[in-house]
PDB file of C-alpha atoms in Angstrom:
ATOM      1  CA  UNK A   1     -69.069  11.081  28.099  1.00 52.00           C
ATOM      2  CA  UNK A   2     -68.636  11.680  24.582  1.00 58.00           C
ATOM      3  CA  UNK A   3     -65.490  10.238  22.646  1.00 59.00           C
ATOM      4  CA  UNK A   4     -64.034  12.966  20.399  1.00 62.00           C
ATOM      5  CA  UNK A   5     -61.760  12.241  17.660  1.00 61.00           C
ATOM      6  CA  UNK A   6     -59.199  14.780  16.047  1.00 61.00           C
ATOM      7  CA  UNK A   7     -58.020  14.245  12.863  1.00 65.00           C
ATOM      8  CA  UNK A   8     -54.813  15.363  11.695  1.00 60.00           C
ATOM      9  CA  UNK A   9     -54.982  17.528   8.616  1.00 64.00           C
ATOM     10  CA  UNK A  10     -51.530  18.602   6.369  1.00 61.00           C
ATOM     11  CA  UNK A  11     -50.669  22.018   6.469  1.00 59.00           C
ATOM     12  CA  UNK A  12     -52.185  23.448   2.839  1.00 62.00           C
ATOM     13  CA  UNK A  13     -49.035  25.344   0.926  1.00 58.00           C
ATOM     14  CA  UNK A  14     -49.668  28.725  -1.197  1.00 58.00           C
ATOM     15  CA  UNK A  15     -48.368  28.990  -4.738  1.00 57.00           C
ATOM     16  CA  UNK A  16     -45.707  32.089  -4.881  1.00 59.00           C
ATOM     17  CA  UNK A  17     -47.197  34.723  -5.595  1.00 57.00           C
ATOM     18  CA  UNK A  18     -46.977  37.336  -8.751  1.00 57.00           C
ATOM     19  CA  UNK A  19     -45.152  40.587  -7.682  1.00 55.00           C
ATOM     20  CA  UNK A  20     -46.061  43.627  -9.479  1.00 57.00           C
ATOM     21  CA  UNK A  21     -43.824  45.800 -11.486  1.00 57.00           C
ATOM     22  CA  UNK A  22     -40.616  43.205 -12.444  1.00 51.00           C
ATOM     23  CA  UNK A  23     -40.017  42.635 -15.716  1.00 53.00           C
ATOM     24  CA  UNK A  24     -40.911  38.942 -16.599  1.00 52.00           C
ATOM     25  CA  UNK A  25     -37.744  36.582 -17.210  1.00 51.00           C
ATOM     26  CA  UNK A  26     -36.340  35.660 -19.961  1.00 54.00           C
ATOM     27  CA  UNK A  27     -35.218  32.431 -18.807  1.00 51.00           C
ATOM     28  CA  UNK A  28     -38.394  29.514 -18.331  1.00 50.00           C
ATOM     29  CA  UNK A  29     -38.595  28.706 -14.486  1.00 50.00           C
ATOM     30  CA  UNK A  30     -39.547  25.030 -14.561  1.00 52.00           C
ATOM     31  CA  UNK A  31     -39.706  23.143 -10.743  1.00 51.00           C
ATOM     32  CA  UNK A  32     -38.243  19.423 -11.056  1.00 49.00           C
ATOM     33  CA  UNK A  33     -40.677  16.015 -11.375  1.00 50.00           C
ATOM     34  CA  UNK A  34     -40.675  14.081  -8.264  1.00 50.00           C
ATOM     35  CA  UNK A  35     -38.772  11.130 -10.380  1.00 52.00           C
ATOM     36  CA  UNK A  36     -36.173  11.510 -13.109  1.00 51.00           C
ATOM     37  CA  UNK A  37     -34.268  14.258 -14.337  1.00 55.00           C
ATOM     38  CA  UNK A  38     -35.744  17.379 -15.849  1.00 53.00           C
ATOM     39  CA  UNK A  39     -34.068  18.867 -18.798  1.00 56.00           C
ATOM     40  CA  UNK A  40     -32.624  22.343 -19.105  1.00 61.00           C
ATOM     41  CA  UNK A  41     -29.941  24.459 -20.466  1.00 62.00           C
ATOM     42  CA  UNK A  42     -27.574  26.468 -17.948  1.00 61.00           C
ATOM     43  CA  UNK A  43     -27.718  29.869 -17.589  1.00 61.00           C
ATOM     44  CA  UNK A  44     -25.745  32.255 -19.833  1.00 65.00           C
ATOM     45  CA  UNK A  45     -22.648  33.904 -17.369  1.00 62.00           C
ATOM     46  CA  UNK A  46     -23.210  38.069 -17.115  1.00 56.00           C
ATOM     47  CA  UNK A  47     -27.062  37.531 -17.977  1.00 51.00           C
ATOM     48  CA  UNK A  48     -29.191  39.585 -14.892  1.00 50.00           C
ATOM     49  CA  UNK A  49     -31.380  36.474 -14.745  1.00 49.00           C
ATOM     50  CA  UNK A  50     -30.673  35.156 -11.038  1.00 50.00           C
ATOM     51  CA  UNK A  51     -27.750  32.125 -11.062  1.00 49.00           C
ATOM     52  CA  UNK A  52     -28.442  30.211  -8.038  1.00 51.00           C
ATOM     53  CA  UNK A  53     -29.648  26.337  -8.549  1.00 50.00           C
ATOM     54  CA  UNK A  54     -32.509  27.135  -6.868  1.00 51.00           C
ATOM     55  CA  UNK A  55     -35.122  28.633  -9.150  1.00 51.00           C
ATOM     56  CA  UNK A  56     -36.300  31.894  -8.077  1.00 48.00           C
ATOM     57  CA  UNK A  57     -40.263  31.797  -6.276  1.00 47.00           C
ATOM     58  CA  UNK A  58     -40.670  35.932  -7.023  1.00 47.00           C
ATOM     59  CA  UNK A  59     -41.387  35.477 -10.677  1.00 44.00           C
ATOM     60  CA  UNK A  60     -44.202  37.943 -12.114  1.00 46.00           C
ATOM     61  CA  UNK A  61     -45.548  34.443 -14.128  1.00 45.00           C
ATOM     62  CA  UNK A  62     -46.102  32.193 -10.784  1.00 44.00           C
ATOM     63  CA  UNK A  63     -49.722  31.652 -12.139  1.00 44.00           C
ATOM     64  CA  UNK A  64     -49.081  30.204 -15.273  1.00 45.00           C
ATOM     65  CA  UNK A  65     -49.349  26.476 -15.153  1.00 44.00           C
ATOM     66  CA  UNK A  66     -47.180  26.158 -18.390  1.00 44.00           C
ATOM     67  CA  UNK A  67     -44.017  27.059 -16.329  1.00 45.00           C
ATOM     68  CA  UNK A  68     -44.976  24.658 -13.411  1.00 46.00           C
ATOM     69  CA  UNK A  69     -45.052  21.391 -15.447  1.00 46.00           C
ATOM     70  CA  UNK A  70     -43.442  18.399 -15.423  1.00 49.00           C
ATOM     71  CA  UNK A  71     -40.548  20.333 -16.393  1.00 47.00           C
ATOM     72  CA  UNK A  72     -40.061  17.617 -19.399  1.00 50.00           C
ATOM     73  CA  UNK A  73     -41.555  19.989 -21.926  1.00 53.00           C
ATOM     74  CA  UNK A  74     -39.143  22.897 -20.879  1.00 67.00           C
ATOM     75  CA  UNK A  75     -35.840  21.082 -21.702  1.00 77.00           C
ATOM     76  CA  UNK A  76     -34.491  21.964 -18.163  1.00 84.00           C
ATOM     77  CA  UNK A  77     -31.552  19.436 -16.874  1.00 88.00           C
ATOM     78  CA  UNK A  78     -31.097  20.616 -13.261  1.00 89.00           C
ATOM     79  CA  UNK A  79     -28.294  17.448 -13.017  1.00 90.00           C
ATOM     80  CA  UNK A  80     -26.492  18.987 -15.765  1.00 89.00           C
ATOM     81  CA  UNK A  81     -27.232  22.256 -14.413  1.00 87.00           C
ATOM     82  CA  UNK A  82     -25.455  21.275 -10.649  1.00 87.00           C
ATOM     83  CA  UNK A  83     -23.311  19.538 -12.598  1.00 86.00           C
ATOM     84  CA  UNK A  84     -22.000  22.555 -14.399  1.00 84.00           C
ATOM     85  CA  UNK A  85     -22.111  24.581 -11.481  1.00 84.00           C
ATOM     86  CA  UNK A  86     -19.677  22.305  -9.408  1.00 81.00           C
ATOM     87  CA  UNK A  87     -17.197  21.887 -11.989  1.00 78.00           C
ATOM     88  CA  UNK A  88     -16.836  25.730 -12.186  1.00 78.00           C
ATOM     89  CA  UNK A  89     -16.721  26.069  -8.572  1.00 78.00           C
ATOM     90  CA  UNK A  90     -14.514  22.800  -7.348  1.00 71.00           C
ATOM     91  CA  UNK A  91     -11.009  22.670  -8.817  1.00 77.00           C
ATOM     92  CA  UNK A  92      -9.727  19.436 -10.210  1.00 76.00           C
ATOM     93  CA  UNK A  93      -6.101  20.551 -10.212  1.00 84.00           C
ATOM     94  CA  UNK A  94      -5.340  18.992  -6.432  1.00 84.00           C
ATOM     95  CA  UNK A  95      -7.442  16.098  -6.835  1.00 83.00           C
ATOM     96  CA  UNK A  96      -5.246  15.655 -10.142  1.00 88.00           C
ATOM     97  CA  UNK A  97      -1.696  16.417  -8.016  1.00 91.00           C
ATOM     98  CA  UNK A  98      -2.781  13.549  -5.463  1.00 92.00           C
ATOM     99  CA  UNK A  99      -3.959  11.171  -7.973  1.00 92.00           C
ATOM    100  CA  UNK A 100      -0.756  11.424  -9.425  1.00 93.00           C
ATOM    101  CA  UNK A 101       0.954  11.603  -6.268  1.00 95.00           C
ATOM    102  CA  UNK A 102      -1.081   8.159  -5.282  1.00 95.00           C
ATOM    103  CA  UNK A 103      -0.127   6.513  -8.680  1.00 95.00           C
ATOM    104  CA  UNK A 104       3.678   7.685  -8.123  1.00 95.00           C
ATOM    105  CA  UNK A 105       3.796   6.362  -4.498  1.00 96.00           C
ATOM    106  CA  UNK A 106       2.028   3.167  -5.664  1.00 96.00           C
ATOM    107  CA  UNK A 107       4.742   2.562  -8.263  1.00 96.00           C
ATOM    108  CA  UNK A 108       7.732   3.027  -6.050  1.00 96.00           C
ATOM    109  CA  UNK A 109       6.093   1.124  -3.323  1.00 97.00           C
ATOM    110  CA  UNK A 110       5.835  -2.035  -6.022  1.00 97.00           C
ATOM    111  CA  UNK A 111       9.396  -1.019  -7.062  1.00 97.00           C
ATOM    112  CA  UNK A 112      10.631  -1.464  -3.562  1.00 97.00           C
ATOM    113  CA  UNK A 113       8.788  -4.490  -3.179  1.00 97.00           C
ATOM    114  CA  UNK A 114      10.073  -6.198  -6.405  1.00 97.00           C
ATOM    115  CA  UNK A 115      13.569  -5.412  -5.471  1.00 97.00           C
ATOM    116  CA  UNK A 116      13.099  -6.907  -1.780  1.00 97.00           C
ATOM    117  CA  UNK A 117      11.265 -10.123  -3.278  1.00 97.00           C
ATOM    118  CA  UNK A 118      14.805 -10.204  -5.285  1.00 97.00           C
ATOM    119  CA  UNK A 119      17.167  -9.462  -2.439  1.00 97.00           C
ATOM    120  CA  UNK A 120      14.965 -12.558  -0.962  1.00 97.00           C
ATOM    121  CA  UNK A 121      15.820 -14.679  -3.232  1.00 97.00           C
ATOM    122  CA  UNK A 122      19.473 -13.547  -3.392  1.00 97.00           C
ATOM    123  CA  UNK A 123      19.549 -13.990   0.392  1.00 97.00           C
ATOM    124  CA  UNK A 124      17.776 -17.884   0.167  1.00 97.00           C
ATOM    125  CA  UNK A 125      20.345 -18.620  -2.807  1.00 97.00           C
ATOM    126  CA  UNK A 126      22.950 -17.303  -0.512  1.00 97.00           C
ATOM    127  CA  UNK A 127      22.193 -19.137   2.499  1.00 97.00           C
ATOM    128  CA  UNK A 128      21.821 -22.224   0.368  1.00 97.00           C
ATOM    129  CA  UNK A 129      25.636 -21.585  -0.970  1.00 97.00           C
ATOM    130  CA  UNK A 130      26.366 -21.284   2.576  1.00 97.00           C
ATOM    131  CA  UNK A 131      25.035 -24.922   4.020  1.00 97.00           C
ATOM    132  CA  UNK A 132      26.568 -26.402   1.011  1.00 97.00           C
ATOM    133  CA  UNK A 133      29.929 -24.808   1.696  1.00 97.00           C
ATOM    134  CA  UNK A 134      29.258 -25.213   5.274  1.00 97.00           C
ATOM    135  CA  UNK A 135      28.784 -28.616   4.941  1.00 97.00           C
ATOM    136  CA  UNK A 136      31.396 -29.246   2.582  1.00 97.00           C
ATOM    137  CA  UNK A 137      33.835 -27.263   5.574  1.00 97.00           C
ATOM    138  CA  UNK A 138      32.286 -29.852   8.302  1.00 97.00           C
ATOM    139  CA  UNK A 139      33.591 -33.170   6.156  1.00 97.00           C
ATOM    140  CA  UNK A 140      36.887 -31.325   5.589  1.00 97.00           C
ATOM    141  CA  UNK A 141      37.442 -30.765   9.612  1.00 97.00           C
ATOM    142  CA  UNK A 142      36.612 -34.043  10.476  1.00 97.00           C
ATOM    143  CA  UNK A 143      38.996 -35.816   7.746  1.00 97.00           C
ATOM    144  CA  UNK A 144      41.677 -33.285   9.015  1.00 97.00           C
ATOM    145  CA  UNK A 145      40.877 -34.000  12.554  1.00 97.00           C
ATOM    146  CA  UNK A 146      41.075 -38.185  11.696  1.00 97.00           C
ATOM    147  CA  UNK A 147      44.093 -37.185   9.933  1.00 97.00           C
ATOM    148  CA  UNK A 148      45.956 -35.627  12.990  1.00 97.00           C
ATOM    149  CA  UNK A 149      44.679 -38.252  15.337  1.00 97.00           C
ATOM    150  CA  UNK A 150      46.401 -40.978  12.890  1.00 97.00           C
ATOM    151  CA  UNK A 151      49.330 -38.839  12.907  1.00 97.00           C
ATOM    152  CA  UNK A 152      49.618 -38.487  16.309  1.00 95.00           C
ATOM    153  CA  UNK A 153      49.260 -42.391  16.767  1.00 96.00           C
ATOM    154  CA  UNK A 154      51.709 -42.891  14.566  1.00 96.00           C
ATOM    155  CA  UNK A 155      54.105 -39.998  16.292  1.00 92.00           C
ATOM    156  CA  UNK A 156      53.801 -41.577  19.598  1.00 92.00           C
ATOM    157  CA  UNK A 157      54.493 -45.557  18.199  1.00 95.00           C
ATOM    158  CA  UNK A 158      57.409 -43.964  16.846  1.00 93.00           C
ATOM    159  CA  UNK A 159      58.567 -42.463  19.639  1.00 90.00           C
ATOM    160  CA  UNK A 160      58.104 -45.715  21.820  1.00 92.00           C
ATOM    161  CA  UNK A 161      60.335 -47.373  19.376  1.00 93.00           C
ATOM    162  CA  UNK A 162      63.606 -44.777  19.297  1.00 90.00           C
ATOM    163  CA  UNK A 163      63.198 -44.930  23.081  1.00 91.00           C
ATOM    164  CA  UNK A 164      62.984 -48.013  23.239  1.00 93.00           C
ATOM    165  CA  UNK A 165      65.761 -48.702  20.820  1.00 93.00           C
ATOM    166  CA  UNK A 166      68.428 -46.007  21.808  1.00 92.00           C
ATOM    167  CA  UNK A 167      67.931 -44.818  25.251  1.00 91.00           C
ATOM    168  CA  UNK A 168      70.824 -42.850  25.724  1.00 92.00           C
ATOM    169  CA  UNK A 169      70.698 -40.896  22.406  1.00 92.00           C
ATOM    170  CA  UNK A 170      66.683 -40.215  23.304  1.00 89.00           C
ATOM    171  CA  UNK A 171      67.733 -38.906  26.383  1.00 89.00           C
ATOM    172  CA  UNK A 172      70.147 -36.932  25.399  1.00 91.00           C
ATOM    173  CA  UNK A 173      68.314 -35.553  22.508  1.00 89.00           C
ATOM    174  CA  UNK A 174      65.636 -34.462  25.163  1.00 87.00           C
ATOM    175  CA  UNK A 175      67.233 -32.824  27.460  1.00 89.00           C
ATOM    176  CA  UNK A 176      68.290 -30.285  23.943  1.00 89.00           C
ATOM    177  CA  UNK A 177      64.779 -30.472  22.551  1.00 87.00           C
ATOM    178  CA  UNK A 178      62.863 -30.345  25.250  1.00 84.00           C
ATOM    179  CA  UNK A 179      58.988 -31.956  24.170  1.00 78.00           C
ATOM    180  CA  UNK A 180      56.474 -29.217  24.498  1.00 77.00           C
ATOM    181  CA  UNK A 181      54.238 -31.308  26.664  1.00 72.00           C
ATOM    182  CA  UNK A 182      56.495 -31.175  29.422  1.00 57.00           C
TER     183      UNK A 182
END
């Protein structure tokens, strides 16, 4: 049994070909290199020549090899070209507003976060003003408190004496000032 082998073969392309009758352009139509740019001028607005990017394949000239180039020689910039288009077709106007609109939110944001860092620091010098006076309330309580205990010693010594010492006039004085821990 024979082995047969197929070969794969690419698909040949036509050029376009020349249509009778239409005027030839005016403009060059020049097809891009595979690397780099290619060098043109834009077409003129209201001219009949066709406007898309895309240059057009029903050209009366598609024979002539001078047209079909490396598209160096015709001065063609089809970067440029797109270029031009896209600026005439996208407007810059909202990308402009929310630029602005970014840079404006940015700046209040870093407004509202220098104030905060400063109401931080207020708050941590605040809280430090507070343990000081805090602290300074603490040693006052307690040499207040040692204060009333010595006063209270020295209250009930006293006391223990004038009983001691006049029992009837304590007594009497008692019963018409009554002690508030009775």
């Amino acid at each position: 049994m024979p082995v047969t082998q197929t070969r794969y073969q690419a698909p040949t392309y036509s050029r376009p070909v020349a249509m009778p009758g239409k005027p030839a352009s005016k403009l060059p139509v020049a097809y891009p290199a595979p690397y780099g740019r290619v060098a043109i001028s834009p077409p003129q607005r209201g001219s009949s020549a066709n406007t898309s990017a895309v240059p057009s394949l029903t050209s009366d000239s598609g024979s002539n090899s001078s047209e079909y180039g490396d598209g160096a020689s015709s001065g063609i910039d089809l970067v440029e070209l797109l270029n031009d288009k896209l600026s005439t077709t996208v407007s810059p106007m909202p990308l402009d507003r929310s630029l602005a609109r970014q840079a404006q939110t940015s700046g209040e944001l870093n407004a509202k976060n220098r104030e905060l860092l400063e109401l931080q620091e207020l708050a941590q010098h605040r809280l430090k003003n507070s343990r000081a006076n805090f602290t300074d309330g603490m040693k006052a309580a307690k040499e207040v408190k040692k204060d009333l205990d010595w006063t209270q010693k020295r209250v009930n010594t006293l006391k223990t004496k004038t009983e001691r010492k006049y029992p009837k006039q304590y007594a009497r004085a008692s019963k018409r000032y009554p002690s508030p821990e009775h």
